[in-house]
Coordinates of C-alpha atoms in Angstrom, one line a residue:
Chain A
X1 CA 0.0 0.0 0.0
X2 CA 2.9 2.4 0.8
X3 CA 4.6 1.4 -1.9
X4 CA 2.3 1.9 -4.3
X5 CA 1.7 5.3 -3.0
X6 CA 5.3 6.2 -3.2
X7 CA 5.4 5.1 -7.2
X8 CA 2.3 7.0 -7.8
X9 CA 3.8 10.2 -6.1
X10 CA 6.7 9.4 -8.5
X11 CA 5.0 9.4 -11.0
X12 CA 3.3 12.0 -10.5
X13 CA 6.5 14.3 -10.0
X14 CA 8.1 13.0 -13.0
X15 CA 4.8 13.9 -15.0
X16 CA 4.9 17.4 -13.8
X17 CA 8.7 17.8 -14.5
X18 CA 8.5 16.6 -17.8
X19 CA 5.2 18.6 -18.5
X20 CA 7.0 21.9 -16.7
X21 CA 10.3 20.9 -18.8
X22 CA 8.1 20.7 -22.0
X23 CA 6.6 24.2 -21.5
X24 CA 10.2 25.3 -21.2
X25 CA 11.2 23.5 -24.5
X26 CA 8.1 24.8 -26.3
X27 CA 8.8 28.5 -25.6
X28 CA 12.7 28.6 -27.1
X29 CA 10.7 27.9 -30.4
X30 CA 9.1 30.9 -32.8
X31 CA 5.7 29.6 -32.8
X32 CA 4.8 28.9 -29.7
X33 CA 6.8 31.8 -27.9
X34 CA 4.3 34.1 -29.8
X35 CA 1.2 32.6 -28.8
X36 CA 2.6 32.5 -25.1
X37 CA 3.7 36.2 -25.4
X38 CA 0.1 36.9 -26.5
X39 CA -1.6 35.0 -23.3
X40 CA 1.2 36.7 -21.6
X41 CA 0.2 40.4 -22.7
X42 CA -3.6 39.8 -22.4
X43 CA -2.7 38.3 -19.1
X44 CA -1.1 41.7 -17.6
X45 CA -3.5 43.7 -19.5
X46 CA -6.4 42.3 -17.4
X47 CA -4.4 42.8 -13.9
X48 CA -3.3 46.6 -15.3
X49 CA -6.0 48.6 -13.8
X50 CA -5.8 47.4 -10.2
X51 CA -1.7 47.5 -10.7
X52 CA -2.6 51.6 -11.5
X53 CA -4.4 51.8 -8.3
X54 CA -2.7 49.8 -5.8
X55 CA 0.9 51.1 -7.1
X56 CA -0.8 54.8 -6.7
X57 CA -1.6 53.4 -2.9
X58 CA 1.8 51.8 -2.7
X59 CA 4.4 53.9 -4.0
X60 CA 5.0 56.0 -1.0
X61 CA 5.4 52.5 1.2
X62 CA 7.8 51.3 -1.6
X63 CA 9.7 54.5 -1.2
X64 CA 10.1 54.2 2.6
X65 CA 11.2 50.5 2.3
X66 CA 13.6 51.8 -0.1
X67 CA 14.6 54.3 2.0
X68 CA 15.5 52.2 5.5
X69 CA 17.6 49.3 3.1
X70 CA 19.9 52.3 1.5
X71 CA 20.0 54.1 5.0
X72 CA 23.5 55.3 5.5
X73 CA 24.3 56.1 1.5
X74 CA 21.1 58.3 1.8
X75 CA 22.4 60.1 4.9
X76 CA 25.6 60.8 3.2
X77 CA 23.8 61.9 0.3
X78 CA 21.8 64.1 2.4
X79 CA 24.1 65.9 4.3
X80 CA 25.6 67.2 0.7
X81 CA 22.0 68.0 0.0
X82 CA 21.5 70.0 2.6
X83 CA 24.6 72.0 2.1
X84 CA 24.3 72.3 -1.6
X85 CA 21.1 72.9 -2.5
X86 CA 18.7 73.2 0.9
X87 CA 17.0 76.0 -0.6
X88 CA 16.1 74.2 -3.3
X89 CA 14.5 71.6 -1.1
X90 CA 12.3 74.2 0.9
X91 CA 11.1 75.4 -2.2
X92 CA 10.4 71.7 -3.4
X93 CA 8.6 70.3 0.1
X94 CA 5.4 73.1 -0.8
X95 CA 4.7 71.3 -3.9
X96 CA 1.9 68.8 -3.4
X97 CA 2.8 65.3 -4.8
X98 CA 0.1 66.1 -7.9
X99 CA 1.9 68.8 -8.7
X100 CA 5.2 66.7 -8.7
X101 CA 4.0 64.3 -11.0
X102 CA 2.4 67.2 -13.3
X103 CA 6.3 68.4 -13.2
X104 CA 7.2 65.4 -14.2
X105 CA 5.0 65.1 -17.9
X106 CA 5.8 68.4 -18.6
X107 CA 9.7 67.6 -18.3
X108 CA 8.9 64.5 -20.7
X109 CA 7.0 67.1 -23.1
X110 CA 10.0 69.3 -23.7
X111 CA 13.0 66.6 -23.5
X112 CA 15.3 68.2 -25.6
X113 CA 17.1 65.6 -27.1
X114 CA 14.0 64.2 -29.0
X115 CA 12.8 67.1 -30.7
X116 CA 12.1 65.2 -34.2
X117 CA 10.6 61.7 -32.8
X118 CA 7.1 61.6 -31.6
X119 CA 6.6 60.6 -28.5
X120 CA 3.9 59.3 -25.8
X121 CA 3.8 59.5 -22.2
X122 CA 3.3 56.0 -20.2
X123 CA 3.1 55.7 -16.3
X124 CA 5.1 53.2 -14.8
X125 CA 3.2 50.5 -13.5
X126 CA 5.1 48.3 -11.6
X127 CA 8.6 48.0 -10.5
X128 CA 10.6 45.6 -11.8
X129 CA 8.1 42.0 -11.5
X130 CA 10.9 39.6 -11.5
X131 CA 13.9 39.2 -8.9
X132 CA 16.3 38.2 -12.1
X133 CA 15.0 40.7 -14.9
X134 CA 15.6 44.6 -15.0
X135 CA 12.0 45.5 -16.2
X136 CA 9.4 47.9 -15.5
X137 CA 5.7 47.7 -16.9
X138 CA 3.9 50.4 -18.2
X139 CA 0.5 51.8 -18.9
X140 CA 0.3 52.2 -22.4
X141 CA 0.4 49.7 -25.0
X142 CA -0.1 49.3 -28.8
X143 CA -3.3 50.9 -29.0
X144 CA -1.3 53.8 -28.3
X145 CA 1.3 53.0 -30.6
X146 CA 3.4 51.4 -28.9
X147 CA 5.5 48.5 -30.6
X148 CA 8.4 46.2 -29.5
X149 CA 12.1 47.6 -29.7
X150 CA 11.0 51.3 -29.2
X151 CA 13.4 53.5 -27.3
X152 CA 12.0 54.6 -23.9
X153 CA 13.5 57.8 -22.2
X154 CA 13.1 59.3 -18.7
X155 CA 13.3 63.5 -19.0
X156 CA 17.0 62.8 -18.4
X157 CA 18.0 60.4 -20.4
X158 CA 17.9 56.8 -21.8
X159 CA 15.6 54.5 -19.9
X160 CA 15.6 51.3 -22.1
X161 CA 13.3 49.8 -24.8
X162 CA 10.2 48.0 -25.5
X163 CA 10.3 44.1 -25.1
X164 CA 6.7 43.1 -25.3
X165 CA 3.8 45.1 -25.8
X166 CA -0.7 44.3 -24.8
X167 CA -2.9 46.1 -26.1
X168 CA -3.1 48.4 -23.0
X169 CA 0.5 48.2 -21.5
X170 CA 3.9 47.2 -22.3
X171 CA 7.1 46.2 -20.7
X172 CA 10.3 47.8 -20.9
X173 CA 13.7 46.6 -20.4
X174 CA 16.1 48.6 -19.0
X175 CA 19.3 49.6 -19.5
X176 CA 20.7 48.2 -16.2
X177 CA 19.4 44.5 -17.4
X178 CA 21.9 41.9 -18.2
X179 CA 20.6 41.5 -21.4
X180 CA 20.9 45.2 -22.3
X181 CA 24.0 46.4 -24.6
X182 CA 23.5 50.4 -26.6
X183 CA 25.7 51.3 -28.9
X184 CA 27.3 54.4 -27.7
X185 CA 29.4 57.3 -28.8
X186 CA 31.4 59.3 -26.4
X187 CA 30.9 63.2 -26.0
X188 CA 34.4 64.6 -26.6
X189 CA 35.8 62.8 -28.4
X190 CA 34.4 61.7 -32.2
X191 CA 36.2 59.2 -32.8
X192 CA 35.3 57.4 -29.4
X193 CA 32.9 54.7 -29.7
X194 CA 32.0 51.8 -27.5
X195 CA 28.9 49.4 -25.8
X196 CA 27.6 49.8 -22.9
X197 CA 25.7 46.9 -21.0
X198 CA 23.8 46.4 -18.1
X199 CA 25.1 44.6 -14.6
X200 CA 21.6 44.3 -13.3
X201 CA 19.4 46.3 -11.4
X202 CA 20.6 49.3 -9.4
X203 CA 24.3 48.5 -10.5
X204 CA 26.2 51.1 -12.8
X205 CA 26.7 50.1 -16.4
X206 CA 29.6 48.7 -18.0
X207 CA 31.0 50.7 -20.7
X208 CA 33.5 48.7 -23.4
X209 CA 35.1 50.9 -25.5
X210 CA 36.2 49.8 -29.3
X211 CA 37.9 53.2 -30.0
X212 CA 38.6 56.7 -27.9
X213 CA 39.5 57.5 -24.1
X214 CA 36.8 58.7 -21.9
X215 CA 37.5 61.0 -19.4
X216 CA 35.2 60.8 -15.8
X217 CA 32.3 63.3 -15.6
X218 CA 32.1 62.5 -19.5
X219 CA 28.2 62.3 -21.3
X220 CA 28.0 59.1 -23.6
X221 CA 25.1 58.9 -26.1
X222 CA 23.8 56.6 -28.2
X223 CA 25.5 55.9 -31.5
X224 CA 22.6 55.4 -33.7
X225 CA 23.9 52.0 -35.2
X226 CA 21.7 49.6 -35.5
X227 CA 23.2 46.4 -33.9
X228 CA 22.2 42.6 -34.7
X229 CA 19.3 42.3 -32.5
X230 CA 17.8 43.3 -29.8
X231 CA 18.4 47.0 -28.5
X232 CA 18.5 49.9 -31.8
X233 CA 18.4 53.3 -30.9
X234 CA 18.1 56.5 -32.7
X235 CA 21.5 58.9 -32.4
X236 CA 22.2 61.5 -29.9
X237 CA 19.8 60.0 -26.3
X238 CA 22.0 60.9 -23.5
X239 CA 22.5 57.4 -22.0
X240 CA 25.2 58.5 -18.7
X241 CA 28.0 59.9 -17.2
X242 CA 31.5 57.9 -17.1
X243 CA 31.8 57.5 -13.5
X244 CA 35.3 55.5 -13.6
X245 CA 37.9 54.2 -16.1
X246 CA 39.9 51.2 -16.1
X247 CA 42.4 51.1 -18.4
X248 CA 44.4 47.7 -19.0
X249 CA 48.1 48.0 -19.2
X250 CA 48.2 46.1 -22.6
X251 CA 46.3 49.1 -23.9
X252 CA 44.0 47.1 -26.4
X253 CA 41.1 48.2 -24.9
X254 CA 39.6 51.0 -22.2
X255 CA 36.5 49.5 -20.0
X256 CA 34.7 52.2 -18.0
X257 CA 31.5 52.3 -15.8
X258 CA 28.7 54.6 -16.7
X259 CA 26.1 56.1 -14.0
X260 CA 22.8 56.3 -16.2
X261 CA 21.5 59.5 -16.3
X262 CA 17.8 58.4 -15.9
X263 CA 16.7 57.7 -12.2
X264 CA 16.2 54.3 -13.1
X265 CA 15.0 53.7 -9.4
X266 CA 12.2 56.1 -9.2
X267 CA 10.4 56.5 -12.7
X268 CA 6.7 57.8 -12.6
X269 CA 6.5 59.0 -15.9
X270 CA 8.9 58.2 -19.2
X271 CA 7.9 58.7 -22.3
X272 CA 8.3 55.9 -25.5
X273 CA 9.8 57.2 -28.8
X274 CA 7.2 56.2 -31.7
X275 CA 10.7 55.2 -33.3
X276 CA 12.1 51.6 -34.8
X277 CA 15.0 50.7 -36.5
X278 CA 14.5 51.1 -40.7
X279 CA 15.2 47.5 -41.5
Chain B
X1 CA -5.5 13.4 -3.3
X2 CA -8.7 13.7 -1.3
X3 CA -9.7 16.9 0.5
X4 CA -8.0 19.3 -2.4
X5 CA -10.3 21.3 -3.7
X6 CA -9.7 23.2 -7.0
X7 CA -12.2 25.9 -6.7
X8 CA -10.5 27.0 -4.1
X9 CA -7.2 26.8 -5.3
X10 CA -8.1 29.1 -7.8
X11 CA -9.4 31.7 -6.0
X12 CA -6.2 31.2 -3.3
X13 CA -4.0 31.6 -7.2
X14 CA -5.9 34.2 -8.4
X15 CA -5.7 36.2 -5.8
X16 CA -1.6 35.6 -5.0
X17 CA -0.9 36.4 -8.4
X18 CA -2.8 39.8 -8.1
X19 CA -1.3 40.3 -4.6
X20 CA 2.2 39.4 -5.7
X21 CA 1.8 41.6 -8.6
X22 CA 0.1 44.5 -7.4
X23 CA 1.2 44.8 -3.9
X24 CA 4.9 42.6 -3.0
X25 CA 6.2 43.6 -6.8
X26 CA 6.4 47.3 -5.2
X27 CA 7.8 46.6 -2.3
X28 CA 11.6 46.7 -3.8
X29 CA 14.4 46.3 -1.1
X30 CA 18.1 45.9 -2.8
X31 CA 16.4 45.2 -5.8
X32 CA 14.3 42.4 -5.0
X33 CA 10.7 41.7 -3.9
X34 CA 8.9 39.2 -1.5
X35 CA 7.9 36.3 -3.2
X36 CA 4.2 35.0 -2.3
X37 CA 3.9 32.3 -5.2
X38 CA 6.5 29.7 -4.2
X39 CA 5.4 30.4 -0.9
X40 CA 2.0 28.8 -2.3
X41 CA 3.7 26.0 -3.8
X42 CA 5.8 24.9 -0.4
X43 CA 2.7 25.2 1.4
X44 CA 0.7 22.6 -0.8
X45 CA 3.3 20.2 -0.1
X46 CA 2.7 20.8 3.8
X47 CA -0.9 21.2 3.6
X48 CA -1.1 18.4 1.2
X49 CA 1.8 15.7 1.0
X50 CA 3.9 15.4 -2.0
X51 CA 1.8 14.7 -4.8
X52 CA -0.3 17.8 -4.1
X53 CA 2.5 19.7 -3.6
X54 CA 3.7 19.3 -7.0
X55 CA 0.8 19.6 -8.8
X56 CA -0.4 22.9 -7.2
X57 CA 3.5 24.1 -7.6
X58 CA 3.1 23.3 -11.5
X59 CA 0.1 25.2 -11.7
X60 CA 1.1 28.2 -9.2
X61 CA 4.4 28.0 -11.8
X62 CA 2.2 28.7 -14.6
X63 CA -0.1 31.6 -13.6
X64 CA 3.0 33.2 -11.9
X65 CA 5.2 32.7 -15.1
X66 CA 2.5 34.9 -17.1
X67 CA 3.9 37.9 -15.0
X68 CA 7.5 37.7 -15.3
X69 CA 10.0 37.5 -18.4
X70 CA 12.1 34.6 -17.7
X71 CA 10.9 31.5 -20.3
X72 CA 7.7 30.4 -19.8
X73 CA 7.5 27.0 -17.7
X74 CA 10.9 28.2 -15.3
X75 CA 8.7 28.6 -12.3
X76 CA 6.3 25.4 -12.9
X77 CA 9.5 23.4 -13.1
X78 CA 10.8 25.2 -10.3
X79 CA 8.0 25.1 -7.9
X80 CA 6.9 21.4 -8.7
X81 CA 10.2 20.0 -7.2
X82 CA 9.5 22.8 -3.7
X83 CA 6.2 21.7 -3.8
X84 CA 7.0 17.9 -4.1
X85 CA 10.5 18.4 -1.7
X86 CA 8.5 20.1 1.2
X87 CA 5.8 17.5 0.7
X88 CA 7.9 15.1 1.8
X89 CA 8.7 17.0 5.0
X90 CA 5.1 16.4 6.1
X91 CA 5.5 12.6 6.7
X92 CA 8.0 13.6 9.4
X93 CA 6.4 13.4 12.6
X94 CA 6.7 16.9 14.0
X95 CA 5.9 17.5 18.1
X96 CA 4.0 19.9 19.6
X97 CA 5.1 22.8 17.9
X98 CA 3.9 21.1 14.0
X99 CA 2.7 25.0 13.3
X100 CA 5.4 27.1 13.9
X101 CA 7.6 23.9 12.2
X102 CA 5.6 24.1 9.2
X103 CA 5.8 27.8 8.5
X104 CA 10.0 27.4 9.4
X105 CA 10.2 24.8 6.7
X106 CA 8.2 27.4 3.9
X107 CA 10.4 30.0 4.6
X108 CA 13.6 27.5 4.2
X109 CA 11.5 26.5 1.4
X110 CA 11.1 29.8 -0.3
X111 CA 14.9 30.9 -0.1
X112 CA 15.7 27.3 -1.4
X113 CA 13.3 27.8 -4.3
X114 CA 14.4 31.6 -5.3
X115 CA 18.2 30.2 -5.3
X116 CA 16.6 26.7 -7.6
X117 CA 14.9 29.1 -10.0
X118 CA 18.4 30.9 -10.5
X119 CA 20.3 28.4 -11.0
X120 CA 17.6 26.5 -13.4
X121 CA 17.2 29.8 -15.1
X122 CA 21.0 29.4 -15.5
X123 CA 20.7 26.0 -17.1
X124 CA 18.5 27.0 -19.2
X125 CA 20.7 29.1 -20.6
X126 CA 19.6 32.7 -19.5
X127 CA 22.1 35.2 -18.4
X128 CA 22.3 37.2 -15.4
X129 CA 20.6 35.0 -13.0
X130 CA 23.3 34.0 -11.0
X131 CA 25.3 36.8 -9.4
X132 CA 25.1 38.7 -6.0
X133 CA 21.8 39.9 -7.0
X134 CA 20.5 36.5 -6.5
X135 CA 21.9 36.9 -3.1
X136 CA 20.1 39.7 -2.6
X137 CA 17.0 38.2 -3.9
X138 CA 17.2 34.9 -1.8
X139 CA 17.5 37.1 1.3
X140 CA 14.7 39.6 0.7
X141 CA 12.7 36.3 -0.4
X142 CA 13.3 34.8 2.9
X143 CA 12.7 38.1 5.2
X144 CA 9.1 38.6 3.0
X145 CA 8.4 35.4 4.1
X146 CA 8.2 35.4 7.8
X147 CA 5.5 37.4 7.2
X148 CA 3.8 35.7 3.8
X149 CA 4.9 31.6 4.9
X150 CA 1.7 31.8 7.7
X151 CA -0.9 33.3 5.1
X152 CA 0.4 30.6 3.2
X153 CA -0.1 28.5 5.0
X154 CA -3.2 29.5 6.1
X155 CA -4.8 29.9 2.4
X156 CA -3.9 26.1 1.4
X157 CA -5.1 24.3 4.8
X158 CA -8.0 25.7 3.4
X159 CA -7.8 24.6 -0.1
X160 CA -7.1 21.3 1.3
X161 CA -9.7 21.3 3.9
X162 CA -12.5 19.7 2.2
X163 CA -13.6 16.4 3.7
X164 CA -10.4 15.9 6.2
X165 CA -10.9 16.1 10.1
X166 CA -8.2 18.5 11.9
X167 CA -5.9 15.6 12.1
X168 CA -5.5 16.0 8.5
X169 CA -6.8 12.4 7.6
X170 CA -9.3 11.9 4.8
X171 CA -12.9 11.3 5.9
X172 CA -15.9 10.7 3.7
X173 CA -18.0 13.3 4.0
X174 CA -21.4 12.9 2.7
X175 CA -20.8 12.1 -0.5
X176 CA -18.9 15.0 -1.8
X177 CA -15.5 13.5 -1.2
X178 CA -14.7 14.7 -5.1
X179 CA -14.9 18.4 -6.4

């Protein structure tokens, strides 16, 4: 009697292995992955509208949690604040949160560096939804126009691009994902061009350079060439600051670290570039 | 197999996925969240053995892989062995304190299932899912789920309380031992 049990539990765990395994198998292959994307999208359009209003709820919670893990690297940061620019902040505590947000659209209406490319505001939804992938989701999808491998900026720069897109949101992988790489040029120097990958989320990006020195405090934009794959951008998007430089002593090649200029960690608003690689 | 029922597993599903989604995927501490779903999955195998345990992990797996962008079928796999590994805790005669047991083993559970996911993620050839961010993610897993393991808990004695006295044995009741 126990024994029999104990096969049939087997069995059962095999079954479901297999079946879970077969799932796996089945999405690496074209056809399937797109009909699983689809259920996927329609899946986290139907859940969208309570994400809008319980992240709406939420985000001051998330913000304190935030706050208490990256306790003493705020203080520092605030005493500089409060030096620097506490006039600045007095003025900025009598806006009402509304009005912040309000701030925040109108920054994305007049980003300068995307004066020729339409684009559309999209709320962030949701943080990132997995512990391994560098994604946010947003609120608008392709009924607004929104299509996969679209550049998304925030009003300061580079955010990421457009992975998969519902009919009424989208989801965006950022720059800081592993899977991330942008083409980038450096600012001084024309001749300076290199790639710039994501370590994963909150970490500072990697910069590889093919050609050209940065220098620290440097602006790197994107290149405009449209790389095999995923991740094309139009030229010129302010991607981030070289924050270090590691040269190697054979002198083949520079590596650097970039700070993304986008505050990757708090986006309300960011706005998607109605733009996509000419193929 | 008896006392599970699957209209309530739904709704217990249902609703994780739109908790976990709505509400823990906010709550971002070194860039990771509290994980409810493979919570669900380690308490099926405590609330009901191994067998159950799997096969609510492999649908648990599926809802929750809708909502994230790893390959479709990573977190069925995933949270069929949990389920199936923590059912086979519950054959282990626990003393007095079988409650406050059962809700250390699905915390134990959940950390051991964020690392699995990782490193099957990893096999499966995706990159980036083993570093010290999946430290990070294993711990703020396990801290969420001192809180999440007893509403767990909780949500799948329930699924599995149709037709079972509170000693957890199977008793006929009334003809509606199926559902």
């Amino acid at each position: 009697m126990a024994s029999t049990r104990r096969t049939s539990q087997r069995v059962t765990l095999l079954m479901l292995v297999l079946a879970s395994v077969t799932v796996l198998t089945l999405d690496y292959r074209g056809e399937v992955s797109h009909g699983i994307t689809h259920v996927r999208n329609a899946a986290r359009d139907v859940l969208a509208p309570l994400q809008r209003g319980i992240a709406a709820a939420l985000h001051p919670i998330g913000d304190l949690f935030a706050g208490a893990a990256r306790y003493g690297s705020v203080q520092a940061q605030n005493q500089q604040l409060q030096t620097s620019i506490g006039d600045l902040r007095r003025k900025m505590s009598e806006y009402a949160a509304e009005q912040q947000q309000l701030r925040q659209i109108a920054a994305l209406d007049k980003v300068p560096f995307v004066s020729n490319i339409t684009m559309i505001d999209a709320e962030v939804l949701s943080a990132p939804t997995s512990n391994f992938r560098d994604t946010l989701e947003l609120d608008r999808g392709t009924s607004s126009g929104v299509a996969v491998g679209e550049p998304v900026v925030g009003s300061n720069g580079l955010v990421g691009t457009v992975t998969s897109a519902g009919s009424s949101t989208a989801t965006v992988q950022l720059i800081t994902d592993t899977r991330s790489s942008v083409d980038i040029r450096l600012d001084a120097d024309a001749s300076g061009f290199g790639v710039v990958t994501g370590r994963g989320q909150g970490e500072l990006l990697n910069l590889q350079l093919v050609s050209g020195s940065p220098y620290v405090k440097e602006t790197v934009y994107t290149a405009g060439t449209v790389a095999a794959g995923a991740g094309a951008y139009p030229a010129g998007l302010p991607v981030g600051t070289v924050s270090s430089v590691h040269s190697s002593p054979g002198g083949f090649s520079n590596t650097a670290t970039v700070t993304p200029l986008a505050n990757l960690d708090s986006l309300q608003y960011v706005g998607v570039l109605l733009w996509l690689p000419s193929p | 197999m008896s006392g599970l029922s699957w209209a309530r597993l739904a709704i217990v599903v249902i609703v994780g996925v739109v908790v976990q989604v709505a509400v823990l995927d906010q709550l971002v501490v070194l860039g990771a969240h509290p994980d409810l779903m493979v919570l669900l999955a380690a308490a099926a195998g405590l609330a009901g053995g191994p067998q159950s345990g799997a096969m609510v992990g492999f649908t648990t797996g599926l809802v929750a892989d809708l909502f994230v962008d790893t390959p479709y079928g990573l977190s069925s796999l995933t949270f069929v062995l949990v389920g199936f590994a923590v059912g086979l805790l519950r054959s282990i005669p626990a003393g007095r304190e079988v409650g406050s047991a059962q809700v250390a083993a699905c915390i134990v559970a959940g950390a051991a299932g964020t690392l699995l996911y990782a490193v099957l993620g990893a096999l499966a050839g995706q990159s980036g899912m083993l570093g010290h961010g999946t430290a990070n993610a294993v711990l703020v897993v396990t801290i969420g789920s001192i809180v999440l393991a007893p509403i767990a808990l909780a949500c799948l004695r329930w699924v599995f309380s149709r037709g079972r006295s509170r000693a957890g044995y199977a008793v006929p009741s009334g003809g509606s031992a199926t559902a």
